[in-house]
Coordinates of C-alpha atoms in Angstrom, one line a residue:
M1 CA 98.5 12.0 -55.8
K2 CA 95.8 9.4 -55.8
L3 CA 97.0 8.1 -52.5
K4 CA 96.8 11.5 -51.0
K5 CA 93.2 12.0 -52.2
L6 CA 92.3 8.6 -50.8
L7 CA 93.7 9.5 -47.4
V8 CA 91.7 12.7 -47.4
V9 CA 88.5 10.9 -48.2
L10 CA 89.1 8.3 -45.5
L11 CA 89.9 10.9 -42.9
S12 CA 86.8 12.9 -43.8
A13 CA 84.7 9.7 -43.4
V14 CA 86.2 8.9 -40.0
L15 CA 85.6 12.5 -38.8
L16 CA 82.0 12.4 -40.1
A17 CA 81.3 9.1 -38.4
S18 CA 82.8 10.4 -35.1
L19 CA 80.7 13.5 -35.3
L20 CA 77.5 11.5 -35.9
A21 CA 78.3 9.1 -33.1
G22 CA 78.9 12.1 -30.7
C23 CA 75.6 13.6 -31.7
A24 CA 73.8 10.4 -31.1
S25 CA 75.5 9.9 -27.8
T26 CA 74.5 13.4 -26.7
Q27 CA 70.9 12.9 -27.8
T28 CA 70.8 9.5 -26.0
Q29 CA 72.2 11.1 -22.8
A30 CA 69.7 13.9 -23.0
E31 CA 66.8 11.4 -23.5
D32 CA 68.1 9.4 -20.6
N33 CA 68.1 12.5 -18.4
T34 CA 64.6 13.6 -19.4
D35 CA 62.6 11.6 -16.9
T36 CA 64.9 12.3 -14.0
H37 CA 64.9 16.0 -14.8
A38 CA 61.1 16.1 -15.1
E39 CA 60.6 14.3 -11.8
T40 CA 63.1 16.7 -10.1
A41 CA 61.5 19.8 -11.7
A42 CA 58.2 18.6 -10.4
G43 CA 59.5 18.8 -6.8
G44 CA 58.5 15.2 -6.2
E45 CA 60.4 12.7 -4.1
T46 CA 62.3 11.2 -7.0
E47 CA 63.3 7.6 -6.9
Q48 CA 65.8 5.8 -9.1
T49 CA 64.6 2.3 -9.4
A50 CA 67.0 -0.4 -10.8
P51 CA 65.9 -3.8 -12.2
D52 CA 68.9 -5.5 -10.4
E53 CA 68.2 -4.0 -6.9
N54 CA 69.7 -6.3 -4.3
Y55 CA 67.8 -5.0 -1.2
D56 CA 64.5 -6.0 0.4
T57 CA 61.9 -3.3 0.5
G58 CA 59.3 -5.4 2.3
D59 CA 56.2 -7.4 1.5
A60 CA 54.0 -5.7 -1.1
S61 CA 51.0 -7.9 -0.2
L62 CA 50.7 -6.1 3.1
D63 CA 49.9 -2.8 1.3
D64 CA 46.4 -2.0 0.1
P65 CA 46.5 -0.2 -3.3
L66 CA 43.0 1.1 -2.8
N67 CA 42.1 0.6 -6.4
Q68 CA 38.7 -1.1 -5.7
D69 CA 35.5 -0.3 -7.5
D70 CA 32.1 0.1 -5.7
I71 CA 33.1 3.5 -4.6
G72 CA 29.7 5.2 -4.2
E73 CA 28.8 8.8 -4.6
N74 CA 31.5 10.3 -2.4
E75 CA 35.2 9.7 -2.9
L76 CA 38.4 11.0 -1.3
L77 CA 41.3 10.5 -3.6
V78 CA 44.7 10.7 -1.9
V79 CA 47.4 11.6 -4.4
S80 CA 51.0 10.9 -3.7
F81 CA 54.3 10.9 -5.7
G82 CA 54.7 7.3 -4.5
T83 CA 57.5 5.0 -3.5
S84 CA 58.7 1.5 -4.5
Y85 CA 59.8 0.8 -0.9
N86 CA 56.9 -1.5 0.1
D87 CA 57.1 -1.3 3.9
N88 CA 57.6 2.4 3.9
R89 CA 54.8 2.9 1.4
R90 CA 52.5 1.2 3.9
L91 CA 53.9 3.0 6.9
T92 CA 53.7 6.5 5.4
I93 CA 51.2 6.8 2.5
G94 CA 49.1 3.9 3.8
A95 CA 49.0 5.5 7.3
I96 CA 47.8 8.8 5.8
E97 CA 45.1 7.0 3.8
K98 CA 43.9 5.2 7.0
A99 CA 43.8 8.5 8.8
M100 CA 41.6 9.8 6.0
Q101 CA 39.3 6.8 6.2
E102 CA 38.8 7.4 9.9
A103 CA 38.1 11.1 9.4
F104 CA 35.8 10.6 6.4
P105 CA 33.5 7.7 7.2
D106 CA 31.0 8.7 4.4
Y107 CA 33.7 8.7 1.7
S108 CA 35.5 5.9 -0.1
V109 CA 39.2 6.6 0.1
R110 CA 41.2 5.7 -3.0
R111 CA 44.8 6.1 -4.1
G112 CA 46.6 7.7 -7.0
F113 CA 50.3 8.0 -7.7
T114 CA 51.9 10.6 -9.9
S115 CA 55.2 8.7 -10.7
Q116 CA 54.6 6.3 -13.5
I117 CA 58.2 5.0 -13.1
I118 CA 57.4 3.9 -9.6
L119 CA 54.1 2.4 -10.6
D120 CA 55.6 0.4 -13.4
H121 CA 58.5 -0.8 -11.2
V122 CA 56.2 -2.0 -8.4
K123 CA 53.9 -3.8 -10.9
D124 CA 56.8 -5.5 -12.7
R125 CA 58.6 -6.5 -9.5
D126 CA 55.8 -7.2 -7.0
G127 CA 52.7 -7.6 -9.2
E128 CA 51.0 -4.8 -7.2
V129 CA 48.8 -2.6 -9.4
I130 CA 48.4 1.0 -8.2
D131 CA 46.4 3.6 -10.2
N132 CA 48.1 6.6 -11.6
V133 CA 46.0 9.8 -11.3
G134 CA 44.3 9.5 -14.7
E135 CA 43.4 5.9 -13.9
A136 CA 42.0 6.8 -10.5
L137 CA 40.0 9.6 -12.0
N138 CA 38.6 7.4 -14.7
R139 CA 37.7 4.8 -12.1
A140 CA 35.9 7.4 -10.1
A141 CA 33.9 8.6 -13.1
D142 CA 33.1 5.0 -14.2
N143 CA 31.8 4.3 -10.7
G144 CA 29.4 7.3 -10.8
V145 CA 31.2 9.4 -8.1
K146 CA 29.4 12.7 -7.7
N147 CA 31.4 14.4 -5.0
L148 CA 35.2 14.1 -5.4
V149 CA 37.7 15.4 -2.8
V150 CA 41.4 15.2 -3.9
Q151 CA 44.0 15.5 -1.2
P152 CA 47.7 15.5 -2.3
T153 CA 50.4 14.5 0.1
H154 CA 52.9 16.8 -1.7
L155 CA 55.1 18.9 0.5
M156 CA 54.6 22.1 -1.4
N157 CA 52.6 23.9 -4.0
G158 CA 55.1 23.4 -6.8
L159 CA 55.1 22.2 -10.4
E160 CA 53.8 18.8 -9.5
Y161 CA 50.8 20.2 -7.6
N162 CA 50.0 22.5 -10.5
D163 CA 50.1 19.5 -12.8
L164 CA 47.6 17.8 -10.6
V165 CA 45.3 20.9 -10.7
N166 CA 45.5 21.0 -14.5
E167 CA 44.7 17.3 -14.8
L168 CA 41.7 17.6 -12.5
A169 CA 40.4 20.5 -14.7
E170 CA 40.2 18.0 -17.6
Y171 CA 37.6 16.0 -15.6
S172 CA 35.4 19.0 -14.6
D173 CA 32.5 17.6 -16.5
S174 CA 32.9 14.1 -15.0
F175 CA 31.7 14.9 -11.5
E176 CA 29.1 17.2 -9.9
K177 CA 31.5 18.7 -7.5
V178 CA 35.3 18.5 -7.3
V179 CA 37.7 20.2 -4.8
I180 CA 41.4 19.8 -4.1
G181 CA 43.1 20.2 -0.7
E182 CA 46.3 22.2 -0.1
P183 CA 49.8 20.7 0.1
L184 CA 51.4 20.0 3.5
L185 CA 53.3 23.3 3.7
T186 CA 50.9 26.1 2.7
S187 CA 50.0 28.4 5.5
D188 CA 52.1 29.9 8.4
A189 CA 50.2 27.5 10.7
D190 CA 51.3 24.6 8.5
F191 CA 55.0 25.5 8.8
Q192 CA 54.7 25.8 12.6
A193 CA 52.8 22.5 12.9
V194 CA 55.4 20.6 10.8
A195 CA 58.2 22.2 12.7
D196 CA 56.6 21.2 16.0
A197 CA 56.1 17.7 14.7
I198 CA 59.7 17.1 13.5
V199 CA 61.1 18.7 16.7
A200 CA 59.0 16.4 18.8
A201 CA 60.0 13.4 16.7
T202 CA 63.7 14.0 17.4
A203 CA 63.5 15.4 20.9
E204 CA 65.4 12.5 22.4
Y205 CA 68.5 13.5 20.5
D206 CA 68.4 17.1 21.4
D207 CA 71.1 17.0 24.1
G208 CA 73.0 20.2 23.4
E209 CA 75.9 18.5 21.5
T210 CA 73.9 17.0 18.6
A211 CA 73.1 18.7 15.2
I212 CA 69.7 17.5 13.9
C213 CA 69.6 17.7 10.1
F214 CA 66.7 17.2 7.8
M215 CA 67.1 16.3 4.2
G216 CA 64.4 17.5 1.7
H217 CA 64.2 16.8 -1.9
G218 CA 64.5 20.2 -3.4
T219 CA 63.2 21.6 -6.7
E220 CA 64.3 24.2 -9.3
A221 CA 60.9 25.8 -9.0
D222 CA 60.3 28.9 -6.9
S223 CA 58.5 26.6 -4.3
N224 CA 62.0 25.5 -3.2
S225 CA 61.8 28.5 -0.8
V226 CA 59.8 26.3 1.6
Y227 CA 63.1 24.8 2.9
A228 CA 64.5 28.2 3.8
R229 CA 61.2 29.1 5.4
M230 CA 61.2 25.9 7.4
Q231 CA 64.7 26.7 8.6
Q232 CA 63.6 30.1 9.7
V233 CA 60.7 28.8 11.6
L234 CA 63.0 26.3 13.4
T235 CA 65.6 29.0 14.2
D236 CA 63.0 31.5 15.3
G237 CA 61.6 28.8 17.6
G238 CA 64.8 28.5 19.5
H239 CA 66.0 25.3 17.7
A240 CA 69.4 26.6 16.6
N241 CA 70.8 23.1 16.3
Y242 CA 68.2 22.1 13.7
F243 CA 69.2 22.4 10.0
V244 CA 67.4 21.9 6.7
G245 CA 69.0 21.0 3.4
T246 CA 68.1 19.3 0.1
V247 CA 69.4 16.7 -2.3
E248 CA 68.6 18.4 -5.6
A249 CA 68.6 22.2 -4.8
S250 CA 69.6 24.6 -2.1
P251 CA 70.4 24.5 0.8
T252 CA 72.9 21.8 -0.3
L253 CA 74.7 19.2 1.7
E254 CA 77.7 21.4 1.7
D255 CA 75.7 24.3 3.1
V256 CA 74.4 22.2 5.9
L257 CA 77.8 20.7 6.7
S258 CA 79.3 24.2 6.9
L259 CA 76.6 25.3 9.3
V260 CA 77.1 22.3 11.5
Q261 CA 80.9 22.7 11.5
A262 CA 80.4 26.3 12.7
G263 CA 78.9 24.9 15.9
N264 CA 80.3 22.8 18.7
Y265 CA 78.6 19.5 17.8
K266 CA 79.9 16.0 18.4
K267 CA 77.0 14.1 16.9
V268 CA 74.7 14.4 13.9
V269 CA 71.2 13.0 13.4
L270 CA 69.9 12.7 9.9
R271 CA 66.2 12.4 9.0
P272 CA 64.3 12.9 5.7
L273 CA 62.0 15.9 5.3
M274 CA 59.9 13.9 2.9
I275 CA 56.6 12.2 3.1
V276 CA 58.2 8.8 2.4
A277 CA 61.6 7.3 3.2
G278 CA 62.4 5.9 -0.2
D279 CA 65.5 5.9 -2.4
H280 CA 66.8 9.3 -1.4
A281 CA 66.4 8.6 2.3
N282 CA 68.0 5.1 2.1
N283 CA 70.8 6.0 -0.3
D284 CA 71.5 9.8 -0.6
M285 CA 70.9 10.3 3.1
A286 CA 71.7 7.1 5.0
G287 CA 73.9 5.3 2.4
D288 CA 77.6 4.4 2.8
E289 CA 78.5 5.5 -0.7
E290 CA 80.6 8.6 -1.4
G291 CA 78.4 11.7 -1.6
A292 CA 75.8 10.4 0.8
W293 CA 75.0 12.7 3.7
K294 CA 76.0 10.0 6.3
T295 CA 79.3 9.5 4.7
A296 CA 80.0 13.2 4.4
F297 CA 79.4 13.9 8.1
E298 CA 81.3 10.8 9.2
D299 CA 84.3 11.9 7.0
A300 CA 84.0 15.3 8.8
G301 CA 84.5 13.5 12.1
Y302 CA 81.0 13.3 13.5
E303 CA 79.2 10.4 15.0
V304 CA 76.1 9.9 12.8
I305 CA 72.7 8.5 13.6
T306 CA 70.3 8.0 10.6
I307 CA 66.5 7.8 11.1
V308 CA 65.0 6.4 7.9
E309 CA 61.4 7.3 8.5
G310 CA 59.2 9.5 6.3
L311 CA 57.1 12.4 7.6
G312 CA 54.0 10.3 6.8
Q313 CA 54.8 8.1 9.8
L314 CA 54.2 11.0 12.1
E315 CA 50.6 11.2 13.5
A316 CA 50.8 15.0 13.6
I317 CA 51.6 15.1 9.8
Q318 CA 48.7 12.7 9.1
D319 CA 46.4 14.9 11.1
L320 CA 47.5 18.0 9.3
L321 CA 46.8 16.5 5.9
V322 CA 43.4 15.3 7.2
Q323 CA 42.7 18.9 8.2
H324 CA 43.5 20.1 4.7
A325 CA 41.2 17.5 3.2
Q326 CA 38.4 18.5 5.6
A327 CA 38.9 22.2 4.6
A328 CA 38.5 21.2 1.0
A329 CA 35.5 19.0 1.6
A330 CA 33.8 21.9 3.4
K331 CA 33.8 23.8 0.1
L332 CA 31.5 21.2 -1.5
G333 CA 28.6 22.8 0.3

């Protein structure tokens, strides 16, 4: 009888320990997923950065973090999600910032990134210090900036853009005048301009037997509709062999693959519909792992060409963002 009671007690203890371990595991998994989910929900160009990365992203010293003081009374703060791919950061975000400098000779152009994960990774790995938005705004206030223009490089007016607007509101008393520019895809004219830009950038592959596919990030927010809208603009413009999909939302890779298979295409061109060509472009799009877009299309029998270049490298995209900044600056009076 005593032995039976002892076995019951031991069994109960084991079950309790297992239950507690399961809860802890579930909690840890949920906590591990929090940052990734938050970045995805923001509609940003999420990057997974690993401390043991075994690939070369370029020389960080060639990039100007634009975190200098001595700003003056007028500042144009260019806000981007960011990327830890050094060369691509310079070729995309850096190129946009240079275009802003040329268009705004009376303003000091500065940089702010919204992804703290990327900022910390670049600092730890390369020693490059880039301001987050709060740090950039504090720097502006400390330098006595009176007129502040903030131009995001975000693709859409989603959760991340709204977060930026809310953060700016907290600094309403720090400057005499503050305005914010619109995201890349806002008006009908914006969609047409971007469609024209990406068609022009891939014109050499448009040979009648090639499907040209663009991979966006995607978001669970309502602003995810920009991808379907871009698809419609391309289709209405007579570009029936152009397809738009996303990594994190819809249209999915499977959706795009089905549309391509419904046509008579022999080749597929893949290019990111993102400002930068970072982790998603290099791995989810152009990677050789299972689940990557390149692998999926190759497995389906297509010859695949990958173009790992962000939208920020296109002069037409740089010009469009400059126009948005100019429209915002005009409201300063």
